Short mmCIF file of C-alpha atoms and ligand atoms in Angstrom, two decimals:
data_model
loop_
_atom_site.label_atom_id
_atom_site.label_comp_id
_atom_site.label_asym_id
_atom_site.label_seq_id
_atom_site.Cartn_x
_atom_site.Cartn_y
_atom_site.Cartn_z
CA UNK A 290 3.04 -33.74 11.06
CA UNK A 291 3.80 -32.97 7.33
CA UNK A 292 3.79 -29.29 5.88
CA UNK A 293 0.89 -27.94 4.59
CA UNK A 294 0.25 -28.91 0.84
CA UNK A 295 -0.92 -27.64 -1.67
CA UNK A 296 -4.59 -29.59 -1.61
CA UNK A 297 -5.23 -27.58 1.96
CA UNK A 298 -5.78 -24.05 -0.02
CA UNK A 299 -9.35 -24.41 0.42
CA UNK A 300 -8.97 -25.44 4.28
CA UNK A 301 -6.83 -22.41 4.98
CA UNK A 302 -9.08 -19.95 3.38
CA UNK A 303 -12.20 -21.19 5.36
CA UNK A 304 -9.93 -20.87 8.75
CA UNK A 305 -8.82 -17.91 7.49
CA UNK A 306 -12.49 -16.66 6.81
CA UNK A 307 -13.16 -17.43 10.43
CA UNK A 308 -9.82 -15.93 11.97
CA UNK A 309 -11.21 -12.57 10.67
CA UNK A 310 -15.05 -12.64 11.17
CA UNK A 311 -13.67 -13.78 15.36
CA UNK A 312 -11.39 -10.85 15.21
CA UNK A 313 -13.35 -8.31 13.69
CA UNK A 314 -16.60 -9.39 15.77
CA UNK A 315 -14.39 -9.25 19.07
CA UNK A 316 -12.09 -6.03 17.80
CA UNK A 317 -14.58 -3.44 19.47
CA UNK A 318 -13.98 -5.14 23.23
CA UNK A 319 -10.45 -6.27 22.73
CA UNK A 320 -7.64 -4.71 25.14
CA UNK A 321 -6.60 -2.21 22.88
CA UNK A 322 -2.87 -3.03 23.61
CA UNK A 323 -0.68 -5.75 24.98
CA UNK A 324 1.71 -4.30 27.22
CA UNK A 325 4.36 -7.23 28.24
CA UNK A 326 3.35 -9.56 25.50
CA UNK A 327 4.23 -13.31 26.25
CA UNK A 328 5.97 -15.50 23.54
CA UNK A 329 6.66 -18.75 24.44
CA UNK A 330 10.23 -19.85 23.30
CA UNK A 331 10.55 -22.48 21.06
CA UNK A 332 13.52 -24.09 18.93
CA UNK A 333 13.76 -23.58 15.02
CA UNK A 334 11.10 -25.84 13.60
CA UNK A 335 12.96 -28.12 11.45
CA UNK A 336 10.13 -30.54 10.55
CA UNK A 337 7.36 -28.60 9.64
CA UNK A 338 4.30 -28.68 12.51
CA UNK A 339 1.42 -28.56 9.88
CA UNK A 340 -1.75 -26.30 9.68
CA UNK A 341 -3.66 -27.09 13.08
CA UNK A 342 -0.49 -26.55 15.32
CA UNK A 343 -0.03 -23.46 13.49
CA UNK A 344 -3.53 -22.24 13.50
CA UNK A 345 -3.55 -23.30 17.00
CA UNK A 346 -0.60 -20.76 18.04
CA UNK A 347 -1.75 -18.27 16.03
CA UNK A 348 -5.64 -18.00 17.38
CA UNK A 349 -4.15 -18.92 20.95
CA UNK A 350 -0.78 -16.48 21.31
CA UNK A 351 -0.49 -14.42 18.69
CA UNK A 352 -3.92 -12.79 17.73
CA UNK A 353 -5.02 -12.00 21.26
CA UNK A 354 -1.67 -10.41 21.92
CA UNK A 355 -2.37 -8.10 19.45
CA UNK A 356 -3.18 -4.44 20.04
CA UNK A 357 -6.53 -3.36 18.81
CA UNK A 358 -5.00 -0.64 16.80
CA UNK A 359 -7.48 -0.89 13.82
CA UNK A 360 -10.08 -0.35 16.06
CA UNK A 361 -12.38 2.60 17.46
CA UNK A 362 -10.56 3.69 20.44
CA UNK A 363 -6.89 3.14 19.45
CA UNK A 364 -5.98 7.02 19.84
CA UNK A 365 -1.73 7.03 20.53
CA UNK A 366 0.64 8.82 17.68
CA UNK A 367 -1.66 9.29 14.48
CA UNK A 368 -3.17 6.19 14.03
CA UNK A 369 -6.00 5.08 11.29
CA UNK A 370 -7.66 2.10 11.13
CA UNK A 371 -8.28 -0.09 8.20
CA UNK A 372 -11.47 0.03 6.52
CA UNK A 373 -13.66 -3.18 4.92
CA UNK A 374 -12.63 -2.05 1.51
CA UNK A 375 -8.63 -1.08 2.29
CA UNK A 376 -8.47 -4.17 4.24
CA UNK A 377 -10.18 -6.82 1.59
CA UNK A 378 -7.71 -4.94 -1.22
CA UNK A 379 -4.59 -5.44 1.05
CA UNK A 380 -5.42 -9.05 1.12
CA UNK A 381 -5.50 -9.24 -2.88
CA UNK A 382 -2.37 -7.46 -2.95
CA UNK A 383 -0.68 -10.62 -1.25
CA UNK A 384 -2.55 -12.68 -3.45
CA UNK A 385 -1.49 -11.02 -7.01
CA UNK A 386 1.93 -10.23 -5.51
CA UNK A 387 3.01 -8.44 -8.04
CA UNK A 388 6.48 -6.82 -8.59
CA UNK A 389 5.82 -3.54 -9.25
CA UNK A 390 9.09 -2.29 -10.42
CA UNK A 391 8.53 -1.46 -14.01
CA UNK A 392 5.88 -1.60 -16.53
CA UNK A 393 5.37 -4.45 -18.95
CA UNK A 394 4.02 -7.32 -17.55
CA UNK A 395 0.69 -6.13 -15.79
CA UNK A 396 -1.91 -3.10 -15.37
CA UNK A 397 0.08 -2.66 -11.23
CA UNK A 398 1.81 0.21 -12.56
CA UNK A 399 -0.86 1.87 -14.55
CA UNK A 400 -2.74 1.78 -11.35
CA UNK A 401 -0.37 3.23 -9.09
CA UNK A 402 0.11 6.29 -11.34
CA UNK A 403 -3.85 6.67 -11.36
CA UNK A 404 -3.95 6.38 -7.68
CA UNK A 405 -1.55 9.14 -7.58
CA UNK A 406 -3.37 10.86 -10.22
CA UNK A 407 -6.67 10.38 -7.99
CA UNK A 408 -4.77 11.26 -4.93
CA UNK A 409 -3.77 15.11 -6.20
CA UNK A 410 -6.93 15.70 -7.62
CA UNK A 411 -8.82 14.58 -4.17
CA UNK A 412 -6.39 17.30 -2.10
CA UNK A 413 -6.59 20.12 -5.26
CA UNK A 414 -3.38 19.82 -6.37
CA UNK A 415 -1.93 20.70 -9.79
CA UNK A 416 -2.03 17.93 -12.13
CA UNK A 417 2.18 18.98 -12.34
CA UNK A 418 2.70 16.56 -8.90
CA UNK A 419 3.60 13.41 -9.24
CA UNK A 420 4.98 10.69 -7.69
CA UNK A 421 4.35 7.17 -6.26
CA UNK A 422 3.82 4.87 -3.09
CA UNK A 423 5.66 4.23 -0.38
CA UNK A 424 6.62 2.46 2.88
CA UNK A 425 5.32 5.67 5.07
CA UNK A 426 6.07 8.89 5.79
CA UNK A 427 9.71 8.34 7.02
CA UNK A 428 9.88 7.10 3.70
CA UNK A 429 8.74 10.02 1.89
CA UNK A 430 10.66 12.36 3.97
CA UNK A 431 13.69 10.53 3.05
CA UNK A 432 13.13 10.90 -0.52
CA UNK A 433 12.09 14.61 -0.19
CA UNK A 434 15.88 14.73 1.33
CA UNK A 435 17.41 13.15 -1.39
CA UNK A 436 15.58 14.64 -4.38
CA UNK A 437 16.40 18.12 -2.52
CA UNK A 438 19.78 17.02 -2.10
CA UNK A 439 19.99 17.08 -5.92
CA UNK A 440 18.52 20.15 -6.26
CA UNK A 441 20.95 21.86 -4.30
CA UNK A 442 23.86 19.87 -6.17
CA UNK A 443 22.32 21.07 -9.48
CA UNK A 444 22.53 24.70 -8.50
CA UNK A 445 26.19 24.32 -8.28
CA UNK A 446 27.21 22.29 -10.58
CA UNK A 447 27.39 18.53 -8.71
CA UNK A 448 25.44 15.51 -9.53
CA UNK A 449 25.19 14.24 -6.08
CA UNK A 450 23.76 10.85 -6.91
CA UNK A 451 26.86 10.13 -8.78
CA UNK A 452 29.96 12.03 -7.54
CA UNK A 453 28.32 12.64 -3.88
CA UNK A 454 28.06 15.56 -1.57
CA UNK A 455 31.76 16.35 -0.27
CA UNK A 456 31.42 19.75 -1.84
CA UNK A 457 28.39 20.13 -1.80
CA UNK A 458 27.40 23.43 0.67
CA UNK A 459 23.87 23.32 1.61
CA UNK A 460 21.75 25.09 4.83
CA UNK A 461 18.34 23.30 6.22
CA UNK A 462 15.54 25.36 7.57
CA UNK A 463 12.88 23.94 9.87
CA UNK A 464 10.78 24.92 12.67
CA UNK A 465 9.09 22.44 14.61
CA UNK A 466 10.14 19.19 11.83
CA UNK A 467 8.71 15.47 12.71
CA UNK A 468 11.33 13.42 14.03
CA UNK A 469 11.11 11.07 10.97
CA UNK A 470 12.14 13.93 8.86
CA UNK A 471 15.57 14.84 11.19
CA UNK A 472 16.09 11.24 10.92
CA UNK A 473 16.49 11.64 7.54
CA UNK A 474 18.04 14.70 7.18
CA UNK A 475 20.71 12.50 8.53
CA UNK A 476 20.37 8.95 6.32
CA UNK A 477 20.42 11.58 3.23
CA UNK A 478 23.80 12.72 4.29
CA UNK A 479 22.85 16.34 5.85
CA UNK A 480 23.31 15.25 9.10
CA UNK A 481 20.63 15.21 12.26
CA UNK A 482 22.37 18.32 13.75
CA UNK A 483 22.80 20.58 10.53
CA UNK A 484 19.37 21.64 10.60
CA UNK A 485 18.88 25.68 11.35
CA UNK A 486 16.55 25.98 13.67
CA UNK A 487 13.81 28.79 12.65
CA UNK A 488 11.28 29.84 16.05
CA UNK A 489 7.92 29.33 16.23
CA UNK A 490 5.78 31.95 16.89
CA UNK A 491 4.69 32.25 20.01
CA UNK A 492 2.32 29.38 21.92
CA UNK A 493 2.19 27.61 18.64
CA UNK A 494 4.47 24.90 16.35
CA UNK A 495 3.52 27.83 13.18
CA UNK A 496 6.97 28.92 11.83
CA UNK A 497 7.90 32.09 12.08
CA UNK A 498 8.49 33.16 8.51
CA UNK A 499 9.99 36.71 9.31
CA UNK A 500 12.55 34.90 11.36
CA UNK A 501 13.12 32.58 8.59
CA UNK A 502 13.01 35.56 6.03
CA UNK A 503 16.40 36.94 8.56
CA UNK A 504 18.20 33.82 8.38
CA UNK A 505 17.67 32.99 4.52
CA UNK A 506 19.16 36.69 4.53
CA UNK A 507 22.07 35.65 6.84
CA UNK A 508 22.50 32.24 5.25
CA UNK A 509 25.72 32.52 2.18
CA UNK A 510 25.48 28.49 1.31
CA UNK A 511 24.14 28.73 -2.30
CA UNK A 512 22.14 25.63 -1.39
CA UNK A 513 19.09 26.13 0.93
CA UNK A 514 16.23 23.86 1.54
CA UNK A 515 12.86 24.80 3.66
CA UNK A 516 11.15 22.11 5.71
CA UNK A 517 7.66 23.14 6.51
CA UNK A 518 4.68 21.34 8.33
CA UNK A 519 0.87 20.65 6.96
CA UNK A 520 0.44 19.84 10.09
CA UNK A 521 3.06 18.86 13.38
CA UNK A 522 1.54 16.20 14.81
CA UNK A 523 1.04 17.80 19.12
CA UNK A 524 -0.08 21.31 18.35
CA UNK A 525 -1.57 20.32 14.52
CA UNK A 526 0.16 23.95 13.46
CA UNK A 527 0.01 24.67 9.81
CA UNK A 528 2.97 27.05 8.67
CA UNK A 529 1.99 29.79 6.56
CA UNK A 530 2.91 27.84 2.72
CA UNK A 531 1.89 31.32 1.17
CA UNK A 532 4.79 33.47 2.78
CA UNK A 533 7.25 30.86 3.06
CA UNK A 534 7.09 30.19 -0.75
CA UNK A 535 7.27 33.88 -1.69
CA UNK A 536 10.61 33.43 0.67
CA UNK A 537 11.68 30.51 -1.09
CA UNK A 538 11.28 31.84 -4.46
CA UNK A 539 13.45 35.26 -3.94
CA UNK A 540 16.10 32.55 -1.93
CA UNK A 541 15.96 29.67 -4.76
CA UNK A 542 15.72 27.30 -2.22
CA UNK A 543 13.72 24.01 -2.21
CA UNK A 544 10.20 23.82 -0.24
CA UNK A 545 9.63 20.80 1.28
CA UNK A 546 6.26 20.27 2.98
CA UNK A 547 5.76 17.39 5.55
CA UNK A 548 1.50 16.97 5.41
CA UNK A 549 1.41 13.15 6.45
CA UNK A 550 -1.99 13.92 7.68
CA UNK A 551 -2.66 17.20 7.68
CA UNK A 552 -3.14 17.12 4.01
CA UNK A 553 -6.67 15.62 5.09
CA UNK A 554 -7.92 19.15 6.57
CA UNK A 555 -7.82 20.28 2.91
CA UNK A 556 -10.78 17.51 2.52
CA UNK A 557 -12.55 20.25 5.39
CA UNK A 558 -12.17 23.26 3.99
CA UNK A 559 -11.39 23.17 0.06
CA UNK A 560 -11.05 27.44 -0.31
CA UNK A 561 -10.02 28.14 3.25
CA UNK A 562 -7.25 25.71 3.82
CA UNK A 563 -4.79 26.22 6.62
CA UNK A 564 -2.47 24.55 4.20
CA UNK A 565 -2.75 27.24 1.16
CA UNK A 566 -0.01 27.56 -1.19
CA UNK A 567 1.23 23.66 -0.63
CA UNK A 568 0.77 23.49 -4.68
CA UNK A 569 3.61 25.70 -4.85
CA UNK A 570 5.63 23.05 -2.56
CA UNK A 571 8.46 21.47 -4.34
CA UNK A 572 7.91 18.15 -3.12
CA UNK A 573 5.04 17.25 -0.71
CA UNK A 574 4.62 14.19 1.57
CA UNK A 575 1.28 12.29 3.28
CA UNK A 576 0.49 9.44 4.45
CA UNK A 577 -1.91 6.50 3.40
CA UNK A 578 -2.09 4.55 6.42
CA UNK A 579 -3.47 6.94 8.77
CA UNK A 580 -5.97 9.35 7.80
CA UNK A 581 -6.88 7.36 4.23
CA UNK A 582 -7.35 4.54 6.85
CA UNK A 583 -5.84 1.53 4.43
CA UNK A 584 -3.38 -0.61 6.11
CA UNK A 585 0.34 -0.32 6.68
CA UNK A 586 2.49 0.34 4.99
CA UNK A 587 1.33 3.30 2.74
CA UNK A 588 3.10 6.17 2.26
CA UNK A 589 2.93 8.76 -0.81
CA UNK A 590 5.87 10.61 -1.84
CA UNK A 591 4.61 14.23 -4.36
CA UNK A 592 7.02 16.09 -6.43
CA UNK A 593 6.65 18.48 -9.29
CA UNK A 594 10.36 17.56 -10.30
CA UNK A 595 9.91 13.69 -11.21
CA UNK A 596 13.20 14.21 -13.26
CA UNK A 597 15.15 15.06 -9.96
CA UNK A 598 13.85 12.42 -8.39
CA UNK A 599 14.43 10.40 -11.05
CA UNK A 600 18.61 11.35 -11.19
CA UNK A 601 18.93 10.35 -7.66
CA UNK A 602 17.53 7.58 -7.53
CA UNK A 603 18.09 5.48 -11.08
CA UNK A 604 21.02 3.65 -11.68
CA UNK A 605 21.21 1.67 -14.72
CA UNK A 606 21.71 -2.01 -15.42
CA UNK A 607 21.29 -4.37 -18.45
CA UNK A 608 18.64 -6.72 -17.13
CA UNK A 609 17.09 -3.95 -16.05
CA UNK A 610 16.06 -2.22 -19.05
CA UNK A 611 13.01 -1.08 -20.48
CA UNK A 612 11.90 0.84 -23.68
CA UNK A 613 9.36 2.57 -21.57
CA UNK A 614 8.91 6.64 -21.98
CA UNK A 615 7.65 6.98 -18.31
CA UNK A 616 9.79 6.30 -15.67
CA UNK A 617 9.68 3.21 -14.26
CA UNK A 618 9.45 2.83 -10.56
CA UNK A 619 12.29 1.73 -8.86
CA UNK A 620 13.68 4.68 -10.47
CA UNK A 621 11.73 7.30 -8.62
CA UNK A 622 11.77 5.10 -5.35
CA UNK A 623 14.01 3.39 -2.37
CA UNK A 624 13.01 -0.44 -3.51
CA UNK A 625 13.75 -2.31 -6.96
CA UNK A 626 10.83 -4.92 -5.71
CA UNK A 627 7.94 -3.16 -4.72
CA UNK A 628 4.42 -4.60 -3.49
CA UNK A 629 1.65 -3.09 -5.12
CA UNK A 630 1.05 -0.58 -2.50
CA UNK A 631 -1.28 1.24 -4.27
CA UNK A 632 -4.06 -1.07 -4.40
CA UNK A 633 -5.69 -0.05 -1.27
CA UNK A 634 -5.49 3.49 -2.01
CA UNK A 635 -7.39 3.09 -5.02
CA UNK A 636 -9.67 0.76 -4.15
CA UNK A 637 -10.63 2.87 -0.92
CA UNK A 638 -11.01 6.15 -3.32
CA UNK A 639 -13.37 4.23 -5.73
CA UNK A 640 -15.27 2.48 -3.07
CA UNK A 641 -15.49 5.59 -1.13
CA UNK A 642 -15.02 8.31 -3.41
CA UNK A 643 -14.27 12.21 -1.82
CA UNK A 644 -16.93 12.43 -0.11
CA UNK A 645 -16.81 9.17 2.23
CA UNK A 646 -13.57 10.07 3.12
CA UNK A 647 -14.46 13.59 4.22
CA UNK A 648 -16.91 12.01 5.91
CA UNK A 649 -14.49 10.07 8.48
CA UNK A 650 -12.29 12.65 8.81
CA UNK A 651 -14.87 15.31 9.57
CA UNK A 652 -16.66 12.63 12.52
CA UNK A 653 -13.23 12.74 13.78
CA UNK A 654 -12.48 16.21 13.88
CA UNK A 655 -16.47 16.53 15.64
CA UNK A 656 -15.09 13.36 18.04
CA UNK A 657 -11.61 15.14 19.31
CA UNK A 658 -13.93 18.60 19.73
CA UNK A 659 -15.92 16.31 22.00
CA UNK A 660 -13.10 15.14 24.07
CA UNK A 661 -11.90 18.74 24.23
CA UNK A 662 -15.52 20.62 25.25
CA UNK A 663 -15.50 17.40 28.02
CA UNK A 664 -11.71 18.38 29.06
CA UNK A 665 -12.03 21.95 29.03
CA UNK A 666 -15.22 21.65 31.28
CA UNK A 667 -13.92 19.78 34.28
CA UNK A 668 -12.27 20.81 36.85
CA UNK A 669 -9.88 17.68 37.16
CA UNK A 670 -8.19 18.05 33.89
CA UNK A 671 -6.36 20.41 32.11
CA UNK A 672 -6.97 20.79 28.20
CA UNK A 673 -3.03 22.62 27.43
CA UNK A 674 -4.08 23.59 23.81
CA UNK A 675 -7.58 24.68 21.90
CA UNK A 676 -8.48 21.68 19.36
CA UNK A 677 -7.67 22.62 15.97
CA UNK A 678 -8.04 19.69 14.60
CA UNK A 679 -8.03 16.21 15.19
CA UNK A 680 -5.76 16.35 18.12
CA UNK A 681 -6.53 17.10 21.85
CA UNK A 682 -3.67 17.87 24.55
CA UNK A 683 -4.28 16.82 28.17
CA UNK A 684 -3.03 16.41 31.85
CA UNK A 685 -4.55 15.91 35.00
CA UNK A 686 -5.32 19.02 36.97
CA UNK A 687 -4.81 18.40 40.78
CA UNK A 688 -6.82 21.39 42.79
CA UNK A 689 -4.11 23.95 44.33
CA UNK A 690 -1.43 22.45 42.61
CA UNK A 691 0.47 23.50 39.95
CA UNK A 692 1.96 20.84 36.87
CA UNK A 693 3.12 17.57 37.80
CA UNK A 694 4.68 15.55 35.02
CA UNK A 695 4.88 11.92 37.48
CA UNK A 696 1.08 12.12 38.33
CA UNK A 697 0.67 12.99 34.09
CA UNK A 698 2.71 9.98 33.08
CA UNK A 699 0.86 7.79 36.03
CA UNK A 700 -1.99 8.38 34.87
CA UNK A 701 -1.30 7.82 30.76
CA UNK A 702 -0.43 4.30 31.98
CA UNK A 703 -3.26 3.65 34.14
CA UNK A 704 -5.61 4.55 31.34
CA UNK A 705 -3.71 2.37 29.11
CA UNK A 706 -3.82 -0.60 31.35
CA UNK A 707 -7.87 -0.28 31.78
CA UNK A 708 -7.41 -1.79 28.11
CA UNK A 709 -10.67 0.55 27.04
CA UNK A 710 -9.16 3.34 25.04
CA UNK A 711 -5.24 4.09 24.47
CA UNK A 712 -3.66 7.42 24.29
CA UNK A 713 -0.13 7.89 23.84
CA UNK A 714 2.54 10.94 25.49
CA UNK A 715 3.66 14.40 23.93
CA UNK A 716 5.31 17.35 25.03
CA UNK A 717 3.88 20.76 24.67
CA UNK A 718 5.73 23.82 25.52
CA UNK A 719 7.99 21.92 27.57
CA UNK A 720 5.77 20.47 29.58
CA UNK A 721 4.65 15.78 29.27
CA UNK A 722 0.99 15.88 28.43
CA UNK A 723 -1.87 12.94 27.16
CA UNK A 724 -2.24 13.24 24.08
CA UNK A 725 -5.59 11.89 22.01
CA UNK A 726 -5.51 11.51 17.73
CA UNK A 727 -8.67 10.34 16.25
CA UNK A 728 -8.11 8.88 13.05
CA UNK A 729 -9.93 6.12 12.43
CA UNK A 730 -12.85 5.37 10.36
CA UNK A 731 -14.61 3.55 12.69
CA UNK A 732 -14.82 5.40 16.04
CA UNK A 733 -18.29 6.85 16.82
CA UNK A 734 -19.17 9.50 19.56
CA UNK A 735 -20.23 6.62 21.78
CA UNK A 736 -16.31 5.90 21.65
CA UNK A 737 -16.18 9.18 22.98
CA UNK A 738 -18.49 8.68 25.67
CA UNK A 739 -16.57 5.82 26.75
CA UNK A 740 -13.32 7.11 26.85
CA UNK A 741 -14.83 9.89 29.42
CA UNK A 742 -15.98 7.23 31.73
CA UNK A 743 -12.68 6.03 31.74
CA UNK A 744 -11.06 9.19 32.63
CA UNK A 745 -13.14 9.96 34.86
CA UNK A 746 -12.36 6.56 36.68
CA UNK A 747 -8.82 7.03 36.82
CA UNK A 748 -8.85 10.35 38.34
CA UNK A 749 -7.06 9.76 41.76
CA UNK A 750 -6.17 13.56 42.90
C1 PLP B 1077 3.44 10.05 11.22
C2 PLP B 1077 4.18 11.17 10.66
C3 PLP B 1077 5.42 10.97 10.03
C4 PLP B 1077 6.09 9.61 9.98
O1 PLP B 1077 5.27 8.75 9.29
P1 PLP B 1077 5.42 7.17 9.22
O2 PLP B 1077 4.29 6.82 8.35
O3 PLP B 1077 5.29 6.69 10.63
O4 PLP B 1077 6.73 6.86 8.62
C5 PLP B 1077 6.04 12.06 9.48
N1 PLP B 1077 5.50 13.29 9.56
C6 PLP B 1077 4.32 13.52 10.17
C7 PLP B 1077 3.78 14.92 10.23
C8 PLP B 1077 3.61 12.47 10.73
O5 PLP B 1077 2.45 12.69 11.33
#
């Protein structure tokens, strides 16, 4: 069977044409996940095995083993879906594939700073952010890490991208920090365990800024750097940005704010934000592939201190150069090569514009209050935590008994294997619990309707 030429372009477009109308026509009553997914193995190809084998494999194994995570009722971690627009730009951004590294050769980068440009003014930022795409949160987090990490260098006297951090004496405040961001803390350098752990106040994630106010106090390293949340992702607690800068300010330390998606609530509630005073942040992060609902991977990286960014992460070479005023990026960034990331983004904010993408995140918020009013209201399941957002917290309630965390996790994957509607596990004041995210463009409050006949089925106590 020979390899596909270049004369069958027009024969995979049509297949692909109908790969997607099948999947998207079948998406809504698709398992949403494939737990033990079956690949059959098979030696290294070394003669190509053409178009129809591979079409063949790919509509037979590999699409239906798929989890239906773009879809309505796909409701584990913080998941968005994709919408018509995102998804059609994503595909154009394979097409184009364009390197966008540096300005000079096409409009990529010009976009990306508009989409960025777009992006502050749709959240009421200052026009002083700026920044640029990237692979996801993680990736944003790391940067804030780095770009902090120079910050603190600066203050005495060390350019850590260059001579590195051996002397460099730095404390890390969080309260209730997303894993991605401890993971960082130690791929920056800091270490996972040299974070200072600030409470929470009391039946919340919320940092408690008077205990951070004692230890900034308490703290001598002349380098100190705040991690705050906008929101954490079980409780969807937004620390107070207003009081913790004030702190930050009299401390000189750097404020970094985590808002992957809780940046979206601003979209809600423009003068009453729970997230108030994130312009004064020193570097912000959110992501693009949940709540803007474009595909993975999208990430957005904010800082009102491009040059710091800039020192640790440019290195110079000869074939790199450009005579460019504006920093290129892969010298704010992790990559050299970059896809053009931003494409989605913008095409989903001029297709969409402000208002369509309140829209879908203020159906969702309405959708997760639905699950809760359902939760709160029967007597077989426990709702842990009032919905404050977009979240809703959840365990069975056997009558006379008190918590049990192996009937909880039974039931999570009994729910999960019905195929209908997937929720994923969380922990809330120390106790497993079922936790729900809407974040996806497309789920309705029929969605929501079905997801209660499905509890209500697997309710075995
Ligand atoms: C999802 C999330 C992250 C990690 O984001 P990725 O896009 O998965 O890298 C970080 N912080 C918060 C608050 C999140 O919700």
């Amino acid at each position: 069977m020979p390899a596909p030429t270049p004369e069958e372009w027009p024969t995979l477009l049509s297949r692909f044409e109908l790969i997607c109308k099948t999947y998207l026509q079948q998406l809504p009553h698709k398992n949403v996940a494939t737990e033990k997914p079956f690949y059959p193995t098979t030696a290294l190809p070394i003669e190509g095995a053409g178009l129809n084998i591979l079409m063949d494999t790919l509509n037979n194994d590999v699409l239906p083993q798929s989890s239906a995570s773009r879809g309505p009722r796909y409701w584990g971690f913080v998941t968005g879906g994709a919408t018509p627009v995102a998804t059609f730009a994503d595909w154009l951004v394979s097409l184009l594939d364009q390197n966008v590294s540096k300005d000079g050769d096409s409009i990529a980068s010009t976009m990306e700073r508009q989409t960025i440009q777009w992006l502050t003014a749709l959240f009421d930022l200052p026009s002083y952010f700026t920044g640029l795409f990237t692979s996801g949160a993680t990736a944003s987090n790391f940067l804030a890490a780095v770009t902090a990490r120079q910050f603190s260098g600066l203050q005495q006297g060390i350019n850590v991208a260059k001579d590195g951090m051996a002397n460099l004496d730095v404390a890390i405040f969080s309260a209730c920090p997303h894993a991605s961001m401890t993971k960082t803390l130690g791929l920056a350098g800091f270490g996972q365990h040299n974070l200072i752990k600030v409470n929470c106040l009391a039946g919340s994630e919320q940092m408690n800024p008077e205990h951070l106010k004692q230890l900034l106090q308490q703290t001598p390293a002349p380098g100190k750097i705040v991690i705050s949340s906008a929101a954490t992702v079980t409780g969807t607690s937004f620390d107070d940005l207003q009081a913790i800068t004030k702190l930050c300010k009299q401390h000189n330390a750097w404020l970094h704010v985590d808002a992957a998606f809780g940046i979206f609530e601003r979209l809600l509630n423009p003068h009453q934000s729970q997230s108030q005073g994130l312009e004064h942040a020193d570097s912000i992060t959110l992501d693009g592939h949940k709540w803007l609902n474009v595909p993975y991977d999208s990430g957005v990286f904010l800082t009102r201190h491009q040059n710091l960014l800039h020192d640790a992460c440019h290195v110079a070479a000869p074939y790199l150069q450009t005579d460019n005023d504006i920093p290129d990026f892969m010298s704010l960034g992790i990559e050299n090569s970059r896809r053009f990331r931003a494409l989605p983004a913008w095409a989903s904010i001029l297709a969409y514009g402000k208002a369509g993408i309140r829209h879908w995140v203020s159906q969702n918020c309405c959708q997760a209050k639905q699950l809760a009013t359902y939760l709160e209201h029967s007597d077989s399941w426990k709702l842990v935590h009032p919905c404050g957002l977009n979240v809703v917290l959840f365990r069975p309630q056997p009558s006379g008994q008190g918590y049990d965390d192996a009937l909880t996790k039974a039931t999570l994957r009994t729910i999960n294997r019905r195929g209908k509607v997937f929720f994923s596990p969380g922990m809330w004041q120390g106790e497993g619990i079922i936790r729900a995210a809407f974040s996806n463009w497309s789920t309705t409050t029929e969605d929501v309707a079905l997801a209660i006949t499905e509890l209500e089925a697997c309710i075995s106590w």
